[in-house]
Amino acid sequence: MEQYIAPFMGYLTDHKRLSAATLECYKRDVEQFISYSLERGVNEPAQLTRAGVKLYYTLLGHSGKAPATVARSAVSLRAFFTYLQRERLLDQEPGEWIEAPRIDKSPPQTLTVAEVDLLLDMPDVSKTSGLRDKAMLELIYATGIRVSELIALDVTDVDTAMKFVRCSGGKERIIPMGTVTAKWLEKYLRESRPKMLSLSDTEVLFPNARGDRLSRQGFWKIVKKYGREAGIEADITPHTLRHSFAVHLLEGGADVKSVQEMLGHADMVTVQMYLSKRKPNLKSVYEAFHPRGKAQAFDSSAE
């Protein structure tokens, strides 16, 4: 069945708006399933059985893999089976054979506004790399973009005059940024970036010490370093500032739909997990939204 992997990936590329990282996950999941099937003598899609697919997921679940990994594999295989049916290579509905584990989505780890301020103040902006780090941290917190999107940015993707950043991974979206972030980016572009570029890639927005495109692991180390220096006890991950961006917007009164669009999520459900992280001031909410909550609602002439 290995001959179906390449056309399947071509199908995904042509018909689905998926990032390169997501496409790689789909490919890896399908390759793993096909390897398992071939070991058991299943060489063609028509030989797939309900028992074989269910056994695969039973073994996958008992292999120590995280439920989220197993669930992602289920999504990948459903897409693969849909493709096989589309190509008339399957008559059954094998997607119904896949029972992915239930995942209890707990709210992601976020920082308080004070902790974010502290973290963003850590880079030594008198140094070339420190100014780059400052610009990166400011940008990811100001826009909520993914780490993969941050490191993929080219210099032409940011407009400091109009104050926006363009993300082109999958579905393109334009995200606004604040004046403070735009100023730090301008300073970085003017003073640090020219010193860090390599001859091989002159378009990359955030290069590493060698002048090449910064990696996800490189950014993770940078964030961890400043988190330690700031004395922040929270377990900071590459997505911590993205999660904090979403929660702080919701706490400030932003509507879920707008936050969804800025984050680039396909559905509202994913964004709603941030709602449980909100800590609204009930008094201010009451005064802002209840018809009788405002001081001017009191008519002194009624006394």
PDB file of C-alpha atoms in Angstrom:
ATOM      1  CA  MET A   1       0.000   0.000   0.000  1.00  0.00           C
ATOM      2  CA  GLU A   2       3.033   2.254   0.091  1.00  0.00           C
ATOM      3  CA  GLN A   3       2.323   3.389  -3.480  1.00  0.00           C
ATOM      4  CA  TYR A   4      -0.716   5.310  -2.254  1.00  0.00           C
ATOM      5  CA  ILE A   5       1.172   7.581   0.154  1.00  0.00           C
ATOM      6  CA  ALA A   6       2.536  10.031  -2.422  1.00  0.00           C
ATOM      7  CA  PRO A   7      -0.786  10.579  -4.245  1.00  0.00           C
ATOM      8  CA  PHE A   8      -2.543  10.909  -0.883  1.00  0.00           C
ATOM      9  CA  MET A   9      -0.140  13.679   0.133  1.00  0.00           C
ATOM     10  CA  GLY A  10      -0.713  15.329  -3.221  1.00  0.00           C
ATOM     11  CA  TYR A  11      -4.460  15.174  -2.587  1.00  0.00           C
ATOM     12  CA  LEU A  12      -4.042  16.847   0.809  1.00  0.00           C
ATOM     13  CA  THR A  13      -1.822  19.553  -0.639  1.00  0.00           C
ATOM     14  CA  ASP A  14      -4.297  20.321  -3.425  1.00  0.00           C
ATOM     15  CA  HIS A  15      -7.545  20.113  -1.471  1.00  0.00           C
ATOM     16  CA  LYS A  16      -6.756  20.967   2.157  1.00  0.00           C
ATOM     17  CA  ARG A  17      -5.270  24.122   3.628  1.00  0.00           C
ATOM     18  CA  LEU A  18      -2.794  22.433   5.940  1.00  0.00           C
ATOM     19  CA  SER A  19       0.557  23.648   7.212  1.00  0.00           C
ATOM     20  CA  ALA A  20       3.756  21.837   6.274  1.00  0.00           C
ATOM     21  CA  ALA A  21       4.051  20.532   9.844  1.00  0.00           C
ATOM     22  CA  THR A  22       0.506  19.102   9.757  1.00  0.00           C
ATOM     23  CA  LEU A  23       1.128  17.462   6.397  1.00  0.00           C
ATOM     24  CA  GLU A  24       4.240  15.813   7.815  1.00  0.00           C
ATOM     25  CA  CYS A  25       2.196  14.453  10.742  1.00  0.00           C
ATOM     26  CA  TYR A  26      -0.392  12.988   8.362  1.00  0.00           C
ATOM     27  CA  LYS A  27       2.355  11.346   6.324  1.00  0.00           C
ATOM     28  CA  ARG A  28       4.058   9.890   9.392  1.00  0.00           C
ATOM     29  CA  ASP A  29       0.802   8.511  10.816  1.00  0.00           C
ATOM     30  CA  VAL A  30      -0.206   6.864   7.541  1.00  0.00           C
ATOM     31  CA  GLU A  31       3.266   5.414   7.002  1.00  0.00           C
ATOM     32  CA  GLN A  32       3.158   3.868  10.472  1.00  0.00           C
ATOM     33  CA  PHE A  33      -0.239   2.273   9.813  1.00  0.00           C
ATOM     34  CA  ILE A  34       0.837   0.940   6.412  1.00  0.00           C
ATOM     35  CA  SER A  35       4.001  -0.542   7.929  1.00  0.00           C
ATOM     36  CA  TYR A  36       1.838  -2.296  10.540  1.00  0.00           C
ATOM     37  CA  SER A  37      -0.531  -3.566   7.825  1.00  0.00           C
ATOM     38  CA  LEU A  38       2.239  -4.869   5.570  1.00  0.00           C
ATOM     39  CA  GLU A  39       3.727  -6.850   8.462  1.00  0.00           C
ATOM     40  CA  ARG A  40       0.352  -8.619   8.722  1.00  0.00           C
ATOM     41  CA  GLY A  41       0.094  -9.379   5.008  1.00  0.00           C
ATOM     42  CA  VAL A  42      -2.293  -6.550   4.110  1.00  0.00           C
ATOM     43  CA  ASN A  43      -0.943  -5.296   0.788  1.00  0.00           C
ATOM     44  CA  GLU A  44      -3.997  -3.581  -0.733  1.00  0.00           C
ATOM     45  CA  PRO A  45      -6.766  -1.346   0.672  1.00  0.00           C
ATOM     46  CA  ALA A  46      -9.395  -3.966  -0.210  1.00  0.00           C
ATOM     47  CA  GLN A  47      -7.789  -6.312   2.332  1.00  0.00           C
ATOM     48  CA  LEU A  48      -8.378  -3.952   5.257  1.00  0.00           C
ATOM     49  CA  THR A  49     -10.764  -5.254   7.905  1.00  0.00           C
ATOM     50  CA  ARG A  50     -12.570  -3.737  10.840  1.00  0.00           C
ATOM     51  CA  ALA A  51     -10.809  -6.123  13.231  1.00  0.00           C
ATOM     52  CA  GLY A  52      -7.385  -5.199  11.842  1.00  0.00           C
ATOM     53  CA  VAL A  53      -7.934  -1.460  12.168  1.00  0.00           C
ATOM     54  CA  LYS A  54      -9.387  -1.772  15.684  1.00  0.00           C
ATOM     55  CA  LEU A  55      -6.453  -3.977  16.745  1.00  0.00           C
ATOM     56  CA  TYR A  56      -4.021  -1.360  15.430  1.00  0.00           C
ATOM     57  CA  TYR A  57      -5.577   1.336  17.606  1.00  0.00           C
ATOM     58  CA  THR A  58      -5.724  -0.966  20.579  1.00  0.00           C
ATOM     59  CA  LEU A  59      -1.996  -1.638  20.241  1.00  0.00           C
ATOM     60  CA  LEU A  60      -1.312   2.051  19.658  1.00  0.00           C
ATOM     61  CA  GLY A  61      -3.167   2.940  22.834  1.00  0.00           C
ATOM     62  CA  HIS A  62      -1.234   0.337  24.838  1.00  0.00           C
ATOM     63  CA  SER A  63       2.133   1.412  23.442  1.00  0.00           C
ATOM     64  CA  GLY A  64       2.418   4.320  25.869  1.00  0.00           C
ATOM     65  CA  LYS A  65       1.626   7.004  23.319  1.00  0.00           C
ATOM     66  CA  ALA A  66      -0.259  10.034  24.597  1.00  0.00           C
ATOM     67  CA  PRO A  67      -4.018  10.102  23.910  1.00  0.00           C
ATOM     68  CA  ALA A  68      -3.524  13.255  21.842  1.00  0.00           C
ATOM     69  CA  THR A  69      -1.050  11.392  19.601  1.00  0.00           C
ATOM     70  CA  VAL A  70      -3.460   8.496  19.118  1.00  0.00           C
ATOM     71  CA  ALA A  71      -6.303  10.920  18.396  1.00  0.00           C
ATOM     72  CA  ARG A  72      -4.210  12.752  15.814  1.00  0.00           C
ATOM     73  CA  SER A  73      -3.376   9.429  14.142  1.00  0.00           C
ATOM     74  CA  ALA A  74      -7.102   8.682  13.942  1.00  0.00           C
ATOM     75  CA  VAL A  75      -7.679  11.967  12.110  1.00  0.00           C
ATOM     76  CA  SER A  76      -4.854  11.150   9.690  1.00  0.00           C
ATOM     77  CA  LEU A  77      -6.206   7.693   8.911  1.00  0.00           C
ATOM     78  CA  ARG A  78      -9.758   8.928   8.418  1.00  0.00           C
ATOM     79  CA  ALA A  79      -8.408  11.353   5.832  1.00  0.00           C
ATOM     80  CA  PHE A  80      -6.416   8.547   4.193  1.00  0.00           C
ATOM     81  CA  PHE A  81      -9.447   6.248   4.052  1.00  0.00           C
ATOM     82  CA  THR A  82     -11.560   9.065   2.612  1.00  0.00           C
ATOM     83  CA  TYR A  83      -8.983   9.496  -0.124  1.00  0.00           C
ATOM     84  CA  LEU A  84      -8.977   5.748  -0.869  1.00  0.00           C
ATOM     85  CA  GLN A  85     -12.777   5.755  -1.150  1.00  0.00           C
ATOM     86  CA  ARG A  86     -12.615   8.793  -3.413  1.00  0.00           C
ATOM     87  CA  GLU A  87     -10.277   6.853  -5.679  1.00  0.00           C
ATOM     88  CA  ARG A  88     -12.632   3.823  -5.571  1.00  0.00           C
ATOM     89  CA  LEU A  89     -10.015   1.703  -3.817  1.00  0.00           C
ATOM     90  CA  LEU A  90     -12.335   1.031  -0.861  1.00  0.00           C
ATOM     91  CA  ASP A  91     -15.997   0.055  -0.838  1.00  0.00           C
ATOM     92  CA  GLN A  92     -16.442   0.044   2.949  1.00  0.00           C
ATOM     93  CA  GLU A  93     -16.633   2.898   5.441  1.00  0.00           C
ATOM     94  CA  PRO A  94     -13.470   2.139   7.450  1.00  0.00           C
ATOM     95  CA  GLY A  95     -13.505   5.585   9.001  1.00  0.00           C
ATOM     96  CA  GLU A  96     -16.261   4.275  11.250  1.00  0.00           C
ATOM     97  CA  TRP A  97     -13.901   1.571  12.524  1.00  0.00           C
ATOM     98  CA  ILE A  98     -11.610   4.123  14.166  1.00  0.00           C
ATOM     99  CA  GLU A  99     -12.401   4.967  17.748  1.00  0.00           C
ATOM    100  CA  ALA A 100     -10.083   7.726  18.880  1.00  0.00           C
ATOM    101  CA  PRO A 101      -9.600   8.208  22.629  1.00  0.00           C
ATOM    102  CA  ARG A 102     -11.481  10.998  24.334  1.00  0.00           C
ATOM    103  CA  ILE A 103      -9.227  13.879  25.278  1.00  0.00           C
ATOM    104  CA  ASP A 104     -10.050  16.115  28.193  1.00  0.00           C
ATOM    105  CA  LYS A 105      -8.800  19.475  27.021  1.00  0.00           C
ATOM    106  CA  SER A 106      -7.576  21.372  30.022  1.00  0.00           C
ATOM    107  CA  PRO A 107      -6.963  25.097  29.679  1.00  0.00           C
ATOM    108  CA  PRO A 108      -3.429  25.808  28.423  1.00  0.00           C
ATOM    109  CA  GLN A 109      -0.758  27.264  30.670  1.00  0.00           C
ATOM    110  CA  THR A 110      -0.745  31.057  30.504  1.00  0.00           C
ATOM    111  CA  LEU A 111       1.107  33.923  32.159  1.00  0.00           C
ATOM    112  CA  THR A 112      -0.348  36.891  33.980  1.00  0.00           C
ATOM    113  CA  VAL A 113       0.025  40.321  32.412  1.00  0.00           C
ATOM    114  CA  ALA A 114       2.684  41.144  35.022  1.00  0.00           C
ATOM    115  CA  GLU A 115       4.630  37.965  34.176  1.00  0.00           C
ATOM    116  CA  VAL A 116       4.480  38.758  30.460  1.00  0.00           C
ATOM    117  CA  ASP A 117       5.782  42.276  31.134  1.00  0.00           C
ATOM    118  CA  LEU A 118       8.621  40.800  33.181  1.00  0.00           C
ATOM    119  CA  LEU A 119       9.490  38.232  30.496  1.00  0.00           C
ATOM    120  CA  LEU A 120       9.473  40.825  27.727  1.00  0.00           C
ATOM    121  CA  ASP A 121      11.824  43.044  29.741  1.00  0.00           C
ATOM    122  CA  MET A 122      14.483  40.330  30.088  1.00  0.00           C
ATOM    123  CA  PRO A 123      16.354  40.610  26.750  1.00  0.00           C
ATOM    124  CA  ASP A 124      19.386  42.899  26.788  1.00  0.00           C
ATOM    125  CA  VAL A 125      18.479  45.154  23.871  1.00  0.00           C
ATOM    126  CA  SER A 126      21.976  46.644  23.790  1.00  0.00           C
ATOM    127  CA  LYS A 127      23.107  43.354  22.255  1.00  0.00           C
ATOM    128  CA  THR A 128      22.378  42.256  18.702  1.00  0.00           C
ATOM    129  CA  SER A 129      20.731  38.960  19.677  1.00  0.00           C
ATOM    130  CA  GLY A 130      18.973  40.568  22.633  1.00  0.00           C
ATOM    131  CA  LEU A 131      17.249  43.093  20.399  1.00  0.00           C
ATOM    132  CA  ARG A 132      16.171  40.268  18.080  1.00  0.00           C
ATOM    133  CA  ASP A 133      14.781  38.340  21.054  1.00  0.00           C
ATOM    134  CA  LYS A 134      12.917  41.398  22.290  1.00  0.00           C
ATOM    135  CA  ALA A 135      11.317  41.919  18.868  1.00  0.00           C
ATOM    136  CA  MET A 136      10.325  38.246  18.635  1.00  0.00           C
ATOM    137  CA  LEU A 137       8.751  38.079  22.072  1.00  0.00           C
ATOM    138  CA  GLU A 138       6.906  41.340  21.544  1.00  0.00           C
ATOM    139  CA  LEU A 139       5.582  40.169  18.169  1.00  0.00           C
ATOM    140  CA  ILE A 140       4.351  36.743  19.259  1.00  0.00           C
ATOM    141  CA  TYR A 141       2.584  38.182  22.308  1.00  0.00           C
ATOM    142  CA  ALA A 142       1.132  41.103  20.343  1.00  0.00           C
ATOM    143  CA  THR A 143      -0.295  38.926  17.560  1.00  0.00           C
ATOM    144  CA  GLY A 144      -0.753  35.430  19.015  1.00  0.00           C
ATOM    145  CA  ILE A 145       0.846  33.769  16.000  1.00  0.00           C
ATOM    146  CA  ARG A 146       2.128  30.208  16.273  1.00  0.00           C
ATOM    147  CA  VAL A 147       5.823  29.564  16.819  1.00  0.00           C
ATOM    148  CA  SER A 148       5.970  27.812  13.429  1.00  0.00           C
ATOM    149  CA  GLU A 149       4.488  30.953  11.855  1.00  0.00           C
ATOM    150  CA  LEU A 150       6.878  33.241  13.722  1.00  0.00           C
ATOM    151  CA  ILE A 151      10.025  31.494  12.553  1.00  0.00           C
ATOM    152  CA  ALA A 152       8.678  31.210   8.992  1.00  0.00           C
ATOM    153  CA  LEU A 153       8.207  34.960   8.629  1.00  0.00           C
ATOM    154  CA  ASP A 154      10.137  36.863   5.984  1.00  0.00           C
ATOM    155  CA  VAL A 155      10.916  40.558   6.296  1.00  0.00           C
ATOM    156  CA  THR A 156       8.211  41.328   3.718  1.00  0.00           C
ATOM    157  CA  ASP A 157       5.555  39.763   5.975  1.00  0.00           C
ATOM    158  CA  VAL A 158       5.633  42.607   8.497  1.00  0.00           C
ATOM    159  CA  ASP A 159       4.541  46.188   7.902  1.00  0.00           C
ATOM    160  CA  THR A 160       5.514  48.400  10.820  1.00  0.00           C
ATOM    161  CA  ALA A 161       3.998  51.506   9.233  1.00  0.00           C
ATOM    162  CA  MET A 162       0.544  49.936   8.842  1.00  0.00           C
ATOM    163  CA  LYS A 163       1.126  47.817  11.963  1.00  0.00           C
ATOM    164  CA  PHE A 164       0.266  44.320  10.746  1.00  0.00           C
ATOM    165  CA  VAL A 165       1.866  40.924  10.151  1.00  0.00           C
ATOM    166  CA  ARG A 166       0.893  38.502   7.391  1.00  0.00           C
ATOM    167  CA  CYS A 167       0.901  34.757   8.123  1.00  0.00           C
ATOM    168  CA  SER A 168       0.849  32.546   5.032  1.00  0.00           C
ATOM    169  CA  GLY A 169       1.006  29.053   6.565  1.00  0.00           C
ATOM    170  CA  GLY A 170      -2.181  27.353   5.327  1.00  0.00           C
ATOM    171  CA  LYS A 171      -4.961  29.953   5.223  1.00  0.00           C
ATOM    172  CA  GLU A 172      -3.432  33.431   4.975  1.00  0.00           C
ATOM    173  CA  ARG A 173      -4.476  35.936   7.599  1.00  0.00           C
ATOM    174  CA  ILE A 174      -3.554  39.514   8.440  1.00  0.00           C
ATOM    175  CA  ILE A 175      -3.111  40.281  12.148  1.00  0.00           C
ATOM    176  CA  PRO A 176      -2.771  43.767  13.659  1.00  0.00           C
ATOM    177  CA  MET A 177       0.000  44.712  16.063  1.00  0.00           C
ATOM    178  CA  GLY A 178       0.349  47.567  18.524  1.00  0.00           C
ATOM    179  CA  THR A 179       2.524  50.647  18.294  1.00  0.00           C
ATOM    180  CA  VAL A 180       5.001  49.381  20.921  1.00  0.00           C
ATOM    181  CA  THR A 181       5.599  46.158  18.982  1.00  0.00           C
ATOM    182  CA  ALA A 182       5.966  48.042  15.694  1.00  0.00           C
ATOM    183  CA  LYS A 183       8.582  50.346  17.252  1.00  0.00           C
ATOM    184  CA  TRP A 184      10.642  47.421  18.578  1.00  0.00           C
ATOM    185  CA  LEU A 185      10.480  45.720  15.186  1.00  0.00           C
ATOM    186  CA  GLU A 186      11.637  48.895  13.462  1.00  0.00           C
ATOM    187  CA  LYS A 187      14.570  49.204  15.860  1.00  0.00           C
ATOM    188  CA  TYR A 188      15.491  45.540  15.355  1.00  0.00           C
ATOM    189  CA  LEU A 189      15.224  45.781  11.552  1.00  0.00           C
ATOM    190  CA  ARG A 190      17.380  48.891  11.556  1.00  0.00           C
ATOM    191  CA  GLU A 191      20.065  47.953  14.084  1.00  0.00           C
ATOM    192  CA  SER A 192      20.317  44.170  14.567  1.00  0.00           C
ATOM    193  CA  ARG A 193      18.964  42.213  11.636  1.00  0.00           C
ATOM    194  CA  PRO A 194      21.532  43.468   9.075  1.00  0.00           C
ATOM    195  CA  LYS A 195      24.326  42.163  11.335  1.00  0.00           C
ATOM    196  CA  MET A 196      22.760  38.692  11.664  1.00  0.00           C
ATOM    197  CA  LEU A 197      21.870  37.801   8.077  1.00  0.00           C
ATOM    198  CA  SER A 198      23.663  35.129   6.074  1.00  0.00           C
ATOM    199  CA  LEU A 199      24.257  35.273   2.342  1.00  0.00           C
ATOM    200  CA  SER A 200      22.068  32.177   1.846  1.00  0.00           C
ATOM    201  CA  ASP A 201      18.837  33.642   3.171  1.00  0.00           C
ATOM    202  CA  THR A 202      18.428  37.399   3.050  1.00  0.00           C
ATOM    203  CA  GLU A 203      14.623  37.349   3.422  1.00  0.00           C
ATOM    204  CA  VAL A 204      14.349  35.633   6.818  1.00  0.00           C
ATOM    205  CA  LEU A 205      12.964  37.952   9.479  1.00  0.00           C
ATOM    206  CA  PHE A 206      14.472  36.284  12.547  1.00  0.00           C
ATOM    207  CA  PRO A 207      17.822  34.579  11.851  1.00  0.00           C
ATOM    208  CA  ASN A 208      19.820  32.512  14.329  1.00  0.00           C
ATOM    209  CA  ALA A 209      23.429  33.099  15.351  1.00  0.00           C
ATOM    210  CA  ARG A 210      24.633  31.589  12.045  1.00  0.00           C
ATOM    211  CA  GLY A 211      22.417  33.882  10.008  1.00  0.00           C
ATOM    212  CA  ASP A 212      20.034  31.109   8.968  1.00  0.00           C
ATOM    213  CA  ARG A 213      16.347  30.774   9.816  1.00  0.00           C
ATOM    214  CA  LEU A 214      15.735  30.261  13.533  1.00  0.00           C
ATOM    215  CA  SER A 215      14.381  26.823  14.434  1.00  0.00           C
ATOM    216  CA  ARG A 216      11.466  25.977  16.710  1.00  0.00           C
ATOM    217  CA  GLN A 217      13.917  24.445  19.181  1.00  0.00           C
ATOM    218  CA  GLY A 218      16.003  27.597  19.061  1.00  0.00           C
ATOM    219  CA  PHE A 219      13.026  29.749  19.963  1.00  0.00           C
ATOM    220  CA  TRP A 220      12.033  27.339  22.752  1.00  0.00           C
ATOM    221  CA  LYS A 221      15.507  27.667  24.311  1.00  0.00           C
ATOM    222  CA  ILE A 222      15.298  31.459  24.108  1.00  0.00           C
ATOM    223  CA  VAL A 223      11.943  31.579  25.895  1.00  0.00           C
ATOM    224  CA  LYS A 224      13.072  29.094  28.553  1.00  0.00           C
ATOM    225  CA  LYS A 225      16.215  31.139  29.177  1.00  0.00           C
ATOM    226  CA  TYR A 226      14.330  34.372  29.785  1.00  0.00           C
ATOM    227  CA  GLY A 227      11.714  32.568  31.844  1.00  0.00           C
ATOM    228  CA  ARG A 228      14.440  31.336  34.209  1.00  0.00           C
ATOM    229  CA  GLU A 229      16.062  34.756  34.374  1.00  0.00           C
ATOM    230  CA  ALA A 230      12.707  36.344  35.185  1.00  0.00           C
ATOM    231  CA  GLY A 231      12.107  33.824  37.973  1.00  0.00           C
ATOM    232  CA  ILE A 232       8.764  32.792  36.490  1.00  0.00           C
ATOM    233  CA  GLU A 233       7.637  29.529  38.068  1.00  0.00           C
ATOM    234  CA  ALA A 234       5.098  28.648  35.359  1.00  0.00           C
ATOM    235  CA  ASP A 235       6.176  25.971  32.868  1.00  0.00           C
ATOM    236  CA  ILE A 236       6.766  28.127  29.797  1.00  0.00           C
ATOM    237  CA  THR A 237       6.403  26.391  26.436  1.00  0.00           C
ATOM    238  CA  PRO A 238       6.826  27.768  22.900  1.00  0.00           C
ATOM    239  CA  HIS A 239       3.075  28.461  22.819  1.00  0.00           C
ATOM    240  CA  THR A 240       2.775  30.123  26.242  1.00  0.00           C
ATOM    241  CA  LEU A 241       2.759  33.667  24.853  1.00  0.00           C
ATOM    242  CA  ARG A 242       0.202  32.683  22.205  1.00  0.00           C
ATOM    243  CA  HIS A 243      -2.103  31.268  24.878  1.00  0.00           C
ATOM    244  CA  SER A 244      -1.557  34.341  27.062  1.00  0.00           C
ATOM    245  CA  PHE A 245      -2.410  36.583  24.107  1.00  0.00           C
ATOM    246  CA  ALA A 246      -5.789  34.848  23.732  1.00  0.00           C
ATOM    247  CA  VAL A 247      -6.693  34.884  27.431  1.00  0.00           C
ATOM    248  CA  HIS A 248      -5.655  38.508  27.935  1.00  0.00           C
ATOM    249  CA  LEU A 249      -7.736  39.598  24.928  1.00  0.00           C
ATOM    250  CA  LEU A 250     -10.787  37.787  26.295  1.00  0.00           C
ATOM    251  CA  GLU A 251     -10.209  39.267  29.746  1.00  0.00           C
ATOM    252  CA  GLY A 252     -10.073  42.683  28.133  1.00  0.00           C
ATOM    253  CA  GLY A 253     -13.492  42.191  26.572  1.00  0.00           C
ATOM    254  CA  ALA A 254     -12.669  40.890  23.070  1.00  0.00           C
ATOM    255  CA  ASP A 255     -15.301  38.655  21.503  1.00  0.00           C
ATOM    256  CA  VAL A 256     -14.529  34.991  20.880  1.00  0.00           C
ATOM    257  CA  LYS A 257     -15.032  35.255  17.110  1.00  0.00           C
ATOM    258  CA  SER A 258     -12.389  37.968  16.741  1.00  0.00           C
ATOM    259  CA  VAL A 259      -9.903  36.025  18.872  1.00  0.00           C
ATOM    260  CA  GLN A 260     -10.615  32.924  16.777  1.00  0.00           C
ATOM    261  CA  GLU A 261      -9.802  34.785  13.562  1.00  0.00           C
ATOM    262  CA  MET A 262      -6.567  36.234  14.944  1.00  0.00           C
ATOM    263  CA  LEU A 263      -5.424  32.842  16.230  1.00  0.00           C
ATOM    264  CA  GLY A 264      -6.283  31.178  12.919  1.00  0.00           C
ATOM    265  CA  HIS A 265      -8.436  28.420  14.435  1.00  0.00           C
ATOM    266  CA  ALA A 266     -10.916  26.720  12.128  1.00  0.00           C
ATOM    267  CA  ASP A 267     -13.671  26.462  14.716  1.00  0.00           C
ATOM    268  CA  MET A 268     -14.910  28.266  17.804  1.00  0.00           C
ATOM    269  CA  VAL A 269     -14.633  25.234  20.104  1.00  0.00           C
ATOM    270  CA  THR A 270     -10.843  25.415  20.251  1.00  0.00           C
ATOM    271  CA  VAL A 271     -10.931  29.047  21.352  1.00  0.00           C
ATOM    272  CA  GLN A 272     -13.588  28.446  24.001  1.00  0.00           C
ATOM    273  CA  MET A 273     -11.127  26.443  26.118  1.00  0.00           C
ATOM    274  CA  TYR A 274      -9.473  29.774  26.900  1.00  0.00           C
ATOM    275  CA  LEU A 275     -12.661  31.079  28.483  1.00  0.00           C
ATOM    276  CA  SER A 276     -12.170  29.060  31.669  1.00  0.00           C
ATOM    277  CA  LYS A 277      -8.850  30.880  32.186  1.00  0.00           C
ATOM    278  CA  ARG A 278     -10.551  34.268  32.354  1.00  0.00           C
ATOM    279  CA  LYS A 279     -10.714  35.986  35.713  1.00  0.00           C
ATOM    280  CA  PRO A 280     -13.309  38.721  35.173  1.00  0.00           C
ATOM    281  CA  ASN A 281     -13.894  41.439  37.698  1.00  0.00           C
ATOM    282  CA  LEU A 282     -17.567  40.749  38.413  1.00  0.00           C
ATOM    283  CA  LYS A 283     -18.183  44.246  39.747  1.00  0.00           C
ATOM    284  CA  SER A 284     -16.845  45.904  36.599  1.00  0.00           C
ATOM    285  CA  VAL A 285     -18.745  43.464  34.386  1.00  0.00           C
ATOM    286  CA  TYR A 286     -21.967  44.215  36.262  1.00  0.00           C
ATOM    287  CA  GLU A 287     -21.453  47.964  36.074  1.00  0.00           C
ATOM    288  CA  ALA A 288     -20.560  47.817  32.401  1.00  0.00           C
ATOM    289  CA  PHE A 289     -23.408  45.654  31.162  1.00  0.00           C
ATOM    290  CA  HIS A 290     -26.364  45.738  33.568  1.00  0.00           C
ATOM    291  CA  PRO A 291     -28.930  48.465  32.751  1.00  0.00           C
ATOM    292  CA  ARG A 292     -29.073  49.518  36.400  1.00  0.00           C
ATOM    293  CA  GLY A 293     -25.377  49.111  37.072  1.00  0.00           C
ATOM    294  CA  LYS A 294     -24.223  52.561  35.979  1.00  0.00           C
ATOM    295  CA  ALA A 295     -24.092  55.475  38.401  1.00  0.00           C
ATOM    296  CA  GLN A 296     -26.009  57.699  35.998  1.00  0.00           C
ATOM    297  CA  ALA A 297     -28.971  55.346  36.277  1.00  0.00           C
ATOM    298  CA  PHE A 298     -29.722  56.975  39.644  1.00  0.00           C
ATOM    299  CA  ASP A 299     -32.023  59.963  39.365  1.00  0.00           C
ATOM    300  CA  SER A 300     -31.506  62.202  42.393  1.00  0.00           C
ATOM    301  CA  SER A 301     -34.779  64.030  41.755  1.00  0.00           C
ATOM    302  CA  ALA A 302     -36.628  60.870  42.794  1.00  0.00           C
ATOM    303  CA  GLU A 303     -35.557  61.342  46.413  1.00  0.00           C
TER     304      GLU A 303
END
